[in-house]
PDB file with one MODEL, atoms N, CA, C and O in Angstrom:
MODEL        1
ATOM      1  N   GLU A   1       2.356   6.303  14.623  1.00  0.00           N
ATOM      2  CA  GLU A   1       3.300   6.419  14.060  1.00  0.00           C
ATOM      3  C   GLU A   1       3.727   4.707  14.280  1.00  0.00           C
ATOM      4  O   GLU A   1       3.747   4.103  15.353  1.00  0.00           O
ATOM      5  N   VAL A   2       4.018   4.220  13.051  1.00  0.00           N
ATOM      6  CA  VAL A   2       4.496   2.861  13.174  1.00  0.00           C
ATOM      7  C   VAL A   2       5.986   2.697  13.202  1.00  0.00           C
ATOM      8  O   VAL A   2       6.619   3.347  12.370  1.00  0.00           O
ATOM      9  N   THR A   3       6.718   1.834  14.134  1.00  0.00           N
ATOM     10  CA  THR A   3       8.039   2.002  14.196  1.00  0.00           C
ATOM     11  C   THR A   3       8.492   0.682  13.932  1.00  0.00           C
ATOM     12  O   THR A   3       7.733  -0.282  14.026  1.00  0.00           O
ATOM     13  N   ASP A   4       9.839   0.572  13.566  1.00  0.00           N
ATOM     14  CA  ASP A   4      10.541  -0.794  13.259  1.00  0.00           C
ATOM     15  C   ASP A   4      10.403  -1.592  14.143  1.00  0.00           C
ATOM     16  O   ASP A   4      10.544  -1.216  15.307  1.00  0.00           O
ATOM     17  N   ASP A   5      10.083  -2.941  13.840  1.00  0.00           N
ATOM     18  CA  ASP A   5       9.550  -3.952  14.744  1.00  0.00           C
ATOM     19  C   ASP A   5       9.803  -5.425  14.150  1.00  0.00           C
ATOM     20  O   ASP A   5       9.420  -5.528  12.985  1.00  0.00           O
ATOM     21  N   GLU A   6      10.246  -6.336  14.584  1.00  0.00           N
ATOM     22  CA  GLU A   6      10.481  -7.384  14.111  1.00  0.00           C
ATOM     23  C   GLU A   6       9.314  -8.350  14.523  1.00  0.00           C
ATOM     24  O   GLU A   6       8.896  -8.482  15.673  1.00  0.00           O
ATOM     25  N   VAL A   7       8.873  -8.978  13.456  1.00  0.00           N
ATOM     26  CA  VAL A   7       7.590 -10.047  13.568  1.00  0.00           C
ATOM     27  C   VAL A   7       7.991 -11.182  12.829  1.00  0.00           C
ATOM     28  O   VAL A   7       8.481 -10.994  11.716  1.00  0.00           O
ATOM     29  N   VAL A   8       7.843 -12.518  13.337  1.00  0.00           N
ATOM     30  CA  VAL A   8       8.132 -13.872  12.764  1.00  0.00           C
ATOM     31  C   VAL A   8       8.999 -13.963  11.593  1.00  0.00           C
ATOM     32  O   VAL A   8       8.672 -14.356  10.473  1.00  0.00           O
ATOM     33  N   ASP A   9      10.105 -13.566  11.968  1.00  0.00           N
ATOM     34  CA  ASP A   9      11.117 -13.712  10.819  1.00  0.00           C
ATOM     35  C   ASP A   9      11.047 -12.510   9.776  1.00  0.00           C
ATOM     36  O   ASP A   9      11.814 -12.489   8.814  1.00  0.00           O
ATOM     37  N   CYS A  10      10.327 -11.743   9.944  1.00  0.00           N
ATOM     38  CA  CYS A  10       9.962 -10.696   8.851  1.00  0.00           C
ATOM     39  C   CYS A  10      10.478  -9.341   9.313  1.00  0.00           C
ATOM     40  O   CYS A  10      10.129  -9.013  10.447  1.00  0.00           O
ATOM     41  N   TYR A  11      11.100  -8.660   8.762  1.00  0.00           N
ATOM     42  CA  TYR A  11      11.466  -7.250   9.328  1.00  0.00           C
ATOM     43  C   TYR A  11      10.476  -6.193   8.694  1.00  0.00           C
ATOM     44  O   TYR A  11      10.290  -6.027   7.489  1.00  0.00           O
ATOM     45  N   LEU A  12       9.860  -5.493   9.758  1.00  0.00           N
ATOM     46  CA  LEU A  12       8.901  -4.362   9.063  1.00  0.00           C
ATOM     47  C   LEU A  12       9.656  -3.057   9.461  1.00  0.00           C
ATOM     48  O   LEU A  12      10.290  -2.905  10.506  1.00  0.00           O
ATOM     49  N   ARG A  13       9.479  -2.076   8.402  1.00  0.00           N
ATOM     50  CA  ARG A  13      10.217  -0.813   8.627  1.00  0.00           C
ATOM     51  C   ARG A  13       9.264   0.272   8.350  1.00  0.00           C
ATOM     52  O   ARG A  13       8.428   0.037   7.478  1.00  0.00           O
ATOM     53  N   CYS A  14       9.234   1.473   8.960  1.00  0.00           N
ATOM     54  CA  CYS A  14       8.538   2.548   8.520  1.00  0.00           C
ATOM     55  C   CYS A  14       9.220   3.406   7.416  1.00  0.00           C
ATOM     56  O   CYS A  14      10.388   3.778   7.536  1.00  0.00           O
ATOM     57  N   ALA A  15       8.472   3.698   6.368  1.00  0.00           N
ATOM     58  CA  ALA A  15       9.212   4.468   5.293  1.00  0.00           C
ATOM     59  C   ALA A  15       8.370   5.476   5.009  1.00  0.00           C
ATOM     60  O   ALA A  15       7.162   5.408   5.233  1.00  0.00           O
ATOM     61  N   GLU A  16       9.031   6.622   4.424  1.00  0.00           N
ATOM     62  CA  GLU A  16       8.223   8.049   3.692  1.00  0.00           C
ATOM     63  C   GLU A  16       7.304   7.068   2.618  1.00  0.00           C
ATOM     64  O   GLU A  16       7.587   5.965   2.152  1.00  0.00           O
ATOM     65  N   LEU A  17       6.201   7.846   2.439  1.00  0.00           N
ATOM     66  CA  LEU A  17       5.117   7.382   1.254  1.00  0.00           C
ATOM     67  C   LEU A  17       5.777   8.294   0.069  1.00  0.00           C
ATOM     68  O   LEU A  17       5.572   9.501  -0.058  1.00  0.00           O
ATOM     69  N   GLY A  18       6.595   7.504  -0.766  1.00  0.00           N
ATOM     70  CA  GLY A  18       7.091   8.487  -1.793  1.00  0.00           C
ATOM     71  C   GLY A  18       7.189   7.449  -2.954  1.00  0.00           C
ATOM     72  O   GLY A  18       7.086   6.268  -2.625  1.00  0.00           O
ATOM     73  N   PRO A  19       7.364   7.730  -4.200  1.00  0.00           N
ATOM     74  CA  PRO A  19       7.494   6.705  -5.217  1.00  0.00           C
ATOM     75  C   PRO A  19       8.428   5.843  -5.224  1.00  0.00           C
ATOM     76  O   PRO A  19       8.206   4.707  -5.642  1.00  0.00           O
ATOM     77  N   GLU A  20       9.915   6.299  -4.661  1.00  0.00           N
ATOM     78  CA  GLU A  20      11.030   5.450  -4.619  1.00  0.00           C
ATOM     79  C   GLU A  20      10.594   4.159  -3.647  1.00  0.00           C
ATOM     80  O   GLU A  20      10.616   2.970  -3.965  1.00  0.00           O
ATOM     81  N   SER A  21      10.176   4.765  -2.320  1.00  0.00           N
ATOM     82  CA  SER A  21       9.955   3.855  -1.141  1.00  0.00           C
ATOM     83  C   SER A  21       8.813   2.737  -1.627  1.00  0.00           C
ATOM     84  O   SER A  21       8.959   1.518  -1.539  1.00  0.00           O
ATOM     85  N   LEU A  22       7.823   3.322  -2.076  1.00  0.00           N
ATOM     86  CA  LEU A  22       6.550   2.695  -2.452  1.00  0.00           C
ATOM     87  C   LEU A  22       7.057   1.459  -3.652  1.00  0.00           C
ATOM     88  O   LEU A  22       6.851   0.253  -3.511  1.00  0.00           O
ATOM     89  N   GLY A  23       7.576   1.932  -4.527  1.00  0.00           N
ATOM     90  CA  GLY A  23       8.081   1.027  -5.687  1.00  0.00           C
ATOM     91  C   GLY A  23       9.113   0.190  -5.388  1.00  0.00           C
ATOM     92  O   GLY A  23       9.274  -0.826  -6.063  1.00  0.00           O
ATOM     93  N   GLY A  24       9.861   0.466  -4.452  1.00  0.00           N
ATOM     94  CA  GLY A  24      11.125  -0.507  -3.786  1.00  0.00           C
ATOM     95  C   GLY A  24      10.644  -1.257  -2.874  1.00  0.00           C
ATOM     96  O   GLY A  24      11.487  -2.034  -2.427  1.00  0.00           O
ATOM     97  N   SER A  25       9.210  -1.375  -2.227  1.00  0.00           N
ATOM     98  CA  SER A  25       8.764  -2.135  -1.544  1.00  0.00           C
ATOM     99  C   SER A  25       8.281  -3.168  -2.126  1.00  0.00           C
ATOM    100  O   SER A  25       7.783  -3.028  -3.243  1.00  0.00           O
ATOM    101  N   ASP A  26       8.326  -4.749  -1.349  1.00  0.00           N
ATOM    102  CA  ASP A  26       7.679  -5.904  -1.814  1.00  0.00           C
ATOM    103  C   ASP A  26       6.308  -5.770  -1.577  1.00  0.00           C
ATOM    104  O   ASP A  26       5.553  -6.521  -2.193  1.00  0.00           O
ATOM    105  N   ALA A  27       5.836  -4.925  -0.772  1.00  0.00           N
ATOM    106  CA  ALA A  27       4.357  -5.162  -0.727  1.00  0.00           C
ATOM    107  C   ALA A  27       3.957  -3.782   0.182  1.00  0.00           C
ATOM    108  O   ALA A  27       4.684  -3.182   0.973  1.00  0.00           O
ATOM    109  N   VAL A  28       2.545  -3.484  -0.203  1.00  0.00           N
ATOM    110  CA  VAL A  28       2.374  -1.904   0.616  1.00  0.00           C
ATOM    111  C   VAL A  28       1.047  -2.677   1.121  1.00  0.00           C
ATOM    112  O   VAL A  28       0.435  -3.460   0.393  1.00  0.00           O
ATOM    113  N   LEU A  29       0.650  -2.355   2.516  1.00  0.00           N
ATOM    114  CA  LEU A  29      -0.269  -2.813   3.171  1.00  0.00           C
ATOM    115  C   LEU A  29      -1.203  -1.689   3.708  1.00  0.00           C
ATOM    116  O   LEU A  29      -0.729  -0.856   4.481  1.00  0.00           O
ATOM    117  N   ILE A  30      -2.278  -1.639   3.398  1.00  0.00           N
ATOM    118  CA  ILE A  30      -3.481  -0.138   3.400  1.00  0.00           C
ATOM    119  C   ILE A  30      -4.401  -0.857   4.661  1.00  0.00           C
ATOM    120  O   ILE A  30      -5.190  -1.777   4.447  1.00  0.00           O
ATOM    121  N   VAL A  31      -4.173  -0.318   5.890  1.00  0.00           N
ATOM    122  CA  VAL A  31      -4.963  -0.715   6.860  1.00  0.00           C
ATOM    123  C   VAL A  31      -6.063   0.541   7.490  1.00  0.00           C
ATOM    124  O   VAL A  31      -6.896   0.338   8.374  1.00  0.00           O
ATOM    125  N   THR A  32      -5.878   1.554   6.953  1.00  0.00           N
ATOM    126  CA  THR A  32      -6.723   2.502   7.211  1.00  0.00           C
ATOM    127  C   THR A  32      -6.971   3.605   5.804  1.00  0.00           C
ATOM    128  O   THR A  32      -6.090   3.919   5.004  1.00  0.00           O
ATOM    129  N   ASP A  33      -8.182   3.992   5.785  1.00  0.00           N
ATOM    130  CA  ASP A  33      -8.696   4.871   4.619  1.00  0.00           C
ATOM    131  C   ASP A  33      -9.009   6.461   5.374  1.00  0.00           C
ATOM    132  O   ASP A  33     -10.037   6.869   5.915  1.00  0.00           O
ATOM    133  N   HIS A  34      -7.721   7.117   5.167  1.00  0.00           N
ATOM    134  CA  HIS A  34      -8.179   8.610   5.433  1.00  0.00           C
ATOM    135  C   HIS A  34      -7.470   9.388   4.620  1.00  0.00           C
ATOM    136  O   HIS A  34      -7.008   8.896   3.591  1.00  0.00           O
ATOM    137  N   GLY A  35      -7.239  10.859   4.964  1.00  0.00           N
ATOM    138  CA  GLY A  35      -6.767  11.853   3.961  1.00  0.00           C
ATOM    139  C   GLY A  35      -5.339  12.107   4.220  1.00  0.00           C
ATOM    140  O   GLY A  35      -4.822  13.168   3.868  1.00  0.00           O
ATOM    141  N   CYS A  36      -4.687  11.188   4.815  1.00  0.00           N
ATOM    142  CA  CYS A  36      -3.055  11.530   5.388  1.00  0.00           C
ATOM    143  C   CYS A  36      -2.284  11.241   4.265  1.00  0.00           C
ATOM    144  O   CYS A  36      -1.153  11.698   4.100  1.00  0.00           O
ATOM    145  N   TYR A  37      -2.950  10.375   3.357  1.00  0.00           N
ATOM    146  CA  TYR A  37      -2.144   9.904   2.033  1.00  0.00           C
ATOM    147  C   TYR A  37      -3.149   9.762   0.723  1.00  0.00           C
ATOM    148  O   TYR A  37      -4.369   9.595   0.751  1.00  0.00           O
ATOM    149  N   ASP A  38      -2.370   9.864  -0.321  1.00  0.00           N
ATOM    150  CA  ASP A  38      -3.135   9.629  -1.562  1.00  0.00           C
ATOM    151  C   ASP A  38      -3.044   7.888  -2.096  1.00  0.00           C
ATOM    152  O   ASP A  38      -2.064   7.238  -2.461  1.00  0.00           O
ATOM    153  N   PRO A  39      -4.413   7.516  -1.967  1.00  0.00           N
ATOM    154  CA  PRO A  39      -4.681   6.174  -2.393  1.00  0.00           C
ATOM    155  C   PRO A  39      -4.275   5.739  -3.613  1.00  0.00           C
ATOM    156  O   PRO A  39      -3.826   4.612  -3.823  1.00  0.00           O
ATOM    157  N   ASP A  40      -4.438   6.726  -4.553  1.00  0.00           N
ATOM    158  CA  ASP A  40      -4.296   6.516  -5.847  1.00  0.00           C
ATOM    159  C   ASP A  40      -2.981   6.414  -6.098  1.00  0.00           C
ATOM    160  O   ASP A  40      -2.559   5.450  -6.737  1.00  0.00           O
ATOM    161  N   ALA A  41      -2.045   7.516  -5.571  1.00  0.00           N
ATOM    162  CA  ALA A  41      -0.600   7.588  -5.958  1.00  0.00           C
ATOM    163  C   ALA A  41      -0.002   6.158  -5.424  1.00  0.00           C
ATOM    164  O   ALA A  41       0.767   5.407  -6.025  1.00  0.00           O
ATOM    165  N   VAL A  42      -0.531   6.011  -4.229  1.00  0.00           N
ATOM    166  CA  VAL A  42       0.070   4.575  -3.709  1.00  0.00           C
ATOM    167  C   VAL A  42      -0.003   3.427  -4.569  1.00  0.00           C
ATOM    168  O   VAL A  42       0.881   2.650  -4.929  1.00  0.00           O
ATOM    169  N   THR A  43      -1.545   3.486  -4.893  1.00  0.00           N
ATOM    170  CA  THR A  43      -1.656   2.352  -6.005  1.00  0.00           C
ATOM    171  C   THR A  43      -1.019   2.401  -7.029  1.00  0.00           C
ATOM    172  O   THR A  43      -0.684   1.325  -7.526  1.00  0.00           O
ATOM    173  N   ARG A  44      -0.737   3.324  -7.519  1.00  0.00           N
ATOM    174  CA  ARG A  44       0.002   3.628  -8.984  1.00  0.00           C
ATOM    175  C   ARG A  44       1.849   3.377  -8.804  1.00  0.00           C
ATOM    176  O   ARG A  44       2.588   2.951  -9.691  1.00  0.00           O
ATOM    177  N   ALA A  45       2.208   3.737  -7.563  1.00  0.00           N
ATOM    178  CA  ALA A  45       3.742   3.616  -7.542  1.00  0.00           C
ATOM    179  C   ALA A  45       4.128   2.378  -7.040  1.00  0.00           C
ATOM    180  O   ALA A  45       5.258   2.019  -7.369  1.00  0.00           O
ATOM    181  N   ALA A  46       3.320   1.444  -6.150  1.00  0.00           N
ATOM    182  CA  ALA A  46       3.526   0.151  -5.570  1.00  0.00           C
ATOM    183  C   ALA A  46       3.579  -0.653  -6.604  1.00  0.00           C
ATOM    184  O   ALA A  46       3.108  -0.399  -7.713  1.00  0.00           O
ATOM    185  N   ARG A  47       4.282  -1.875  -6.210  1.00  0.00           N
ATOM    186  CA  ARG A  47       4.294  -3.165  -6.771  1.00  0.00           C
ATOM    187  C   ARG A  47       3.011  -3.963  -6.680  1.00  0.00           C
ATOM    188  O   ARG A  47       2.307  -4.379  -7.600  1.00  0.00           O
ATOM    189  N   LEU A  48       2.878  -4.071  -5.522  1.00  0.00           N
ATOM    190  CA  LEU A  48       1.606  -4.934  -4.988  1.00  0.00           C
ATOM    191  C   LEU A  48       1.081  -4.155  -3.640  1.00  0.00           C
ATOM    192  O   LEU A  48       1.752  -3.545  -2.808  1.00  0.00           O
ATOM    193  N   VAL A  49      -0.246  -4.360  -3.692  1.00  0.00           N
ATOM    194  CA  VAL A  49      -1.033  -3.433  -2.839  1.00  0.00           C
ATOM    195  C   VAL A  49      -1.921  -4.530  -2.314  1.00  0.00           C
ATOM    196  O   VAL A  49      -2.572  -5.289  -3.031  1.00  0.00           O
ATOM    197  N   ILE A  50      -1.880  -4.550  -0.681  1.00  0.00           N
ATOM    198  CA  ILE A  50      -2.757  -5.510  -0.066  1.00  0.00           C
ATOM    199  C   ILE A  50      -4.170  -4.294   0.586  1.00  0.00           C
ATOM    200  O   ILE A  50      -4.000  -3.563   1.562  1.00  0.00           O
ATOM    201  N   ASP A  51      -4.824  -4.325   0.176  1.00  0.00           N
ATOM    202  CA  ASP A  51      -6.096  -3.479   0.779  1.00  0.00           C
ATOM    203  C   ASP A  51      -6.891  -3.893   1.680  1.00  0.00           C
ATOM    204  O   ASP A  51      -7.656  -4.781   1.304  1.00  0.00           O
ATOM    205  N   THR A  52      -7.002  -3.480   2.996  1.00  0.00           N
ATOM    206  CA  THR A  52      -8.206  -3.906   3.838  1.00  0.00           C
ATOM    207  C   THR A  52      -9.350  -2.890   4.188  1.00  0.00           C
ATOM    208  O   THR A  52     -10.283  -3.142   4.950  1.00  0.00           O
ATOM    209  N   ARG A  53      -9.134  -1.634   3.484  1.00  0.00           N
ATOM    210  CA  ARG A  53     -10.275  -0.763   3.743  1.00  0.00           C
ATOM    211  C   ARG A  53     -10.962  -0.493   1.919  1.00  0.00           C
ATOM    212  O   ARG A  53     -11.750   0.444   1.791  1.00  0.00           O
ATOM    213  N   ASN A  54     -10.700  -1.118   0.977  1.00  0.00           N
ATOM    214  CA  ASN A  54     -11.156  -0.852  -0.182  1.00  0.00           C
ATOM    215  C   ASN A  54     -10.806   0.452  -0.602  1.00  0.00           C
ATOM    216  O   ASN A  54     -11.629   1.057  -1.289  1.00  0.00           O
ATOM    217  N   ALA A  55      -9.559   1.084  -0.268  1.00  0.00           N
ATOM    218  CA  ALA A  55      -9.273   2.419  -0.495  1.00  0.00           C
ATOM    219  C   ALA A  55      -8.672   2.778  -1.988  1.00  0.00           C
ATOM    220  O   ALA A  55      -8.625   3.891  -2.511  1.00  0.00           O
ATOM    221  N   THR A  56      -8.162   1.334  -2.600  1.00  0.00           N
ATOM    222  CA  THR A  56      -7.937   1.484  -3.735  1.00  0.00           C
ATOM    223  C   THR A  56      -8.875   1.291  -4.874  1.00  0.00           C
ATOM    224  O   THR A  56      -8.470   1.373  -6.034  1.00  0.00           O
ATOM    225  N   ALA A  57     -10.214   1.017  -4.556  1.00  0.00           N
ATOM    226  CA  ALA A  57     -11.247   1.232  -5.342  1.00  0.00           C
ATOM    227  C   ALA A  57     -11.246   2.269  -6.511  1.00  0.00           C
ATOM    228  O   ALA A  57     -11.014   1.929  -7.671  1.00  0.00           O
ATOM    229  N   PRO A  58     -11.501   3.466  -6.162  1.00  0.00           N
ATOM    230  CA  PRO A  58     -11.371   4.832  -6.929  1.00  0.00           C
ATOM    231  C   PRO A  58     -10.143   4.680  -8.291  1.00  0.00           C
ATOM    232  O   PRO A  58     -10.305   4.865  -9.497  1.00  0.00           O
ATOM    233  N   ALA A  59      -9.264   4.391  -7.740  1.00  0.00           N
ATOM    234  CA  ALA A  59      -7.872   4.170  -8.614  1.00  0.00           C
ATOM    235  C   ALA A  59      -8.166   3.000  -9.622  1.00  0.00           C
ATOM    236  O   ALA A  59      -7.929   3.097 -10.826  1.00  0.00           O
ATOM    237  N   VAL A  60      -8.649   2.000  -9.085  1.00  0.00           N
ATOM    238  CA  VAL A  60      -8.824   0.737 -10.026  1.00  0.00           C
ATOM    239  C   VAL A  60      -9.901   0.917 -11.106  1.00  0.00           C
ATOM    240  O   VAL A  60      -9.683   0.459 -12.227  1.00  0.00           O
ATOM    241  N   ALA A  61     -11.199   1.640 -10.803  1.00  0.00           N
ATOM    242  CA  ALA A  61     -12.077   2.000 -11.386  1.00  0.00           C
ATOM    243  C   ALA A  61     -11.700   3.074 -12.572  1.00  0.00           C
ATOM    244  O   ALA A  61     -12.311   2.998 -13.638  1.00  0.00           O
ATOM    245  N   ARG A  62     -10.721   4.044 -12.383  1.00  0.00           N
ATOM    246  CA  ARG A  62     -10.280   4.789 -13.227  1.00  0.00           C
ATOM    247  C   ARG A  62      -9.137   4.160 -14.310  1.00  0.00           C
ATOM    248  O   ARG A  62      -8.995   4.484 -15.489  1.00  0.00           O
ATOM    249  N   ASP A  63      -8.422   3.230 -13.595  1.00  0.00           N
ATOM    250  CA  ASP A  63      -7.424   2.182 -14.343  1.00  0.00           C
ATOM    251  C   ASP A  63      -7.438   0.756 -14.305  1.00  0.00           C
ATOM    252  O   ASP A  63      -6.471   0.161 -13.830  1.00  0.00           O
ATOM    253  N   PRO A  64      -8.424   0.142 -14.750  1.00  0.00           N
ATOM    254  CA  PRO A  64      -8.690  -1.272 -14.541  1.00  0.00           C
ATOM    255  C   PRO A  64      -7.350  -1.932 -14.601  1.00  0.00           C
ATOM    256  O   PRO A  64      -7.340  -2.934 -13.886  1.00  0.00           O
ATOM    257  N   ALA A  65      -6.417  -1.750 -15.103  1.00  0.00           N
ATOM    258  CA  ALA A  65      -5.122  -2.252 -15.443  1.00  0.00           C
ATOM    259  C   ALA A  65      -4.397  -2.442 -13.916  1.00  0.00           C
ATOM    260  O   ALA A  65      -3.639  -3.387 -13.701  1.00  0.00           O
ATOM    261  N   LEU A  66      -4.718  -1.446 -12.906  1.00  0.00           N
ATOM    262  CA  LEU A  66      -4.163  -1.699 -11.708  1.00  0.00           C
ATOM    263  C   LEU A  66      -4.678  -2.545 -10.740  1.00  0.00           C
ATOM    264  O   LEU A  66      -4.242  -2.593  -9.590  1.00  0.00           O
ATOM    265  N   LYS A  67      -5.688  -3.284 -11.213  1.00  0.00           N
ATOM    266  CA  LYS A  67      -6.555  -4.411 -10.508  1.00  0.00           C
ATOM    267  C   LYS A  67      -5.404  -5.570 -10.383  1.00  0.00           C
ATOM    268  O   LYS A  67      -5.384  -6.267  -9.369  1.00  0.00           O
ATOM    269  N   THR A  68      -4.512  -5.753 -11.357  1.00  0.00           N
ATOM    270  CA  THR A  68      -3.718  -7.072 -11.360  1.00  0.00           C
ATOM    271  C   THR A  68      -2.635  -6.907 -10.164  1.00  0.00           C
ATOM    272  O   THR A  68      -2.040  -7.943  -9.867  1.00  0.00           O
ATOM    273  N   LYS A  69      -2.296  -5.700  -9.421  1.00  0.00           N
ATOM    274  CA  LYS A  69      -1.489  -5.696  -8.399  1.00  0.00           C
ATOM    275  C   LYS A  69      -2.129  -5.381  -7.351  1.00  0.00           C
ATOM    276  O   LYS A  69      -1.466  -4.914  -6.425  1.00  0.00           O
ATOM    277  N   VAL A  70      -3.470  -5.526  -7.196  1.00  0.00           N
ATOM    278  CA  VAL A  70      -4.329  -4.949  -5.778  1.00  0.00           C
ATOM    279  C   VAL A  70      -4.969  -6.256  -5.377  1.00  0.00           C
ATOM    280  O   VAL A  70      -5.634  -6.926  -6.167  1.00  0.00           O
ATOM    281  N   TYR A  71      -4.759  -6.575  -4.195  1.00  0.00           N
ATOM    282  CA  TYR A  71      -5.568  -7.551  -3.538  1.00  0.00           C
ATOM    283  C   TYR A  71      -6.272  -7.094  -2.448  1.00  0.00           C
ATOM    284  O   TYR A  71      -5.646  -6.755  -1.444  1.00  0.00           O
ATOM    285  N   ARG A  72      -7.409  -7.034  -2.480  1.00  0.00           N
ATOM    286  CA  ARG A  72      -8.633  -6.743  -1.396  1.00  0.00           C
ATOM    287  C   ARG A  72      -9.067  -7.473  -0.401  1.00  0.00           C
ATOM    288  O   ARG A  72     -10.023  -8.198  -0.674  1.00  0.00           O
ATOM    289  N   ILE A  73      -8.519  -7.520   1.046  1.00  0.00           N
ATOM    290  CA  ILE A  73      -9.149  -8.673   1.884  1.00  0.00           C
ATOM    291  C   ILE A  73      -9.707  -7.797   2.727  1.00  0.00           C
ATOM    292  O   ILE A  73     -10.385  -8.197   3.673  1.00  0.00           O
TER     293      ILE A  73
ENDMDL
END
């Protein structure tokens, strides 16, 4: 579980994965790809997704318009 922490003048916080919290966040960082969350729902709801696991690939394949807000690193 991720807990609140302060990192280099940037405050990170843990939030429930729901449309409101995802849409209200500046960015969503995906660092693991497993069944505990729905990557399609995350991709649709978030304003910006930084994906380190290529978890967003199926959602982008189904809806290429999502590619404008997904950055794979």
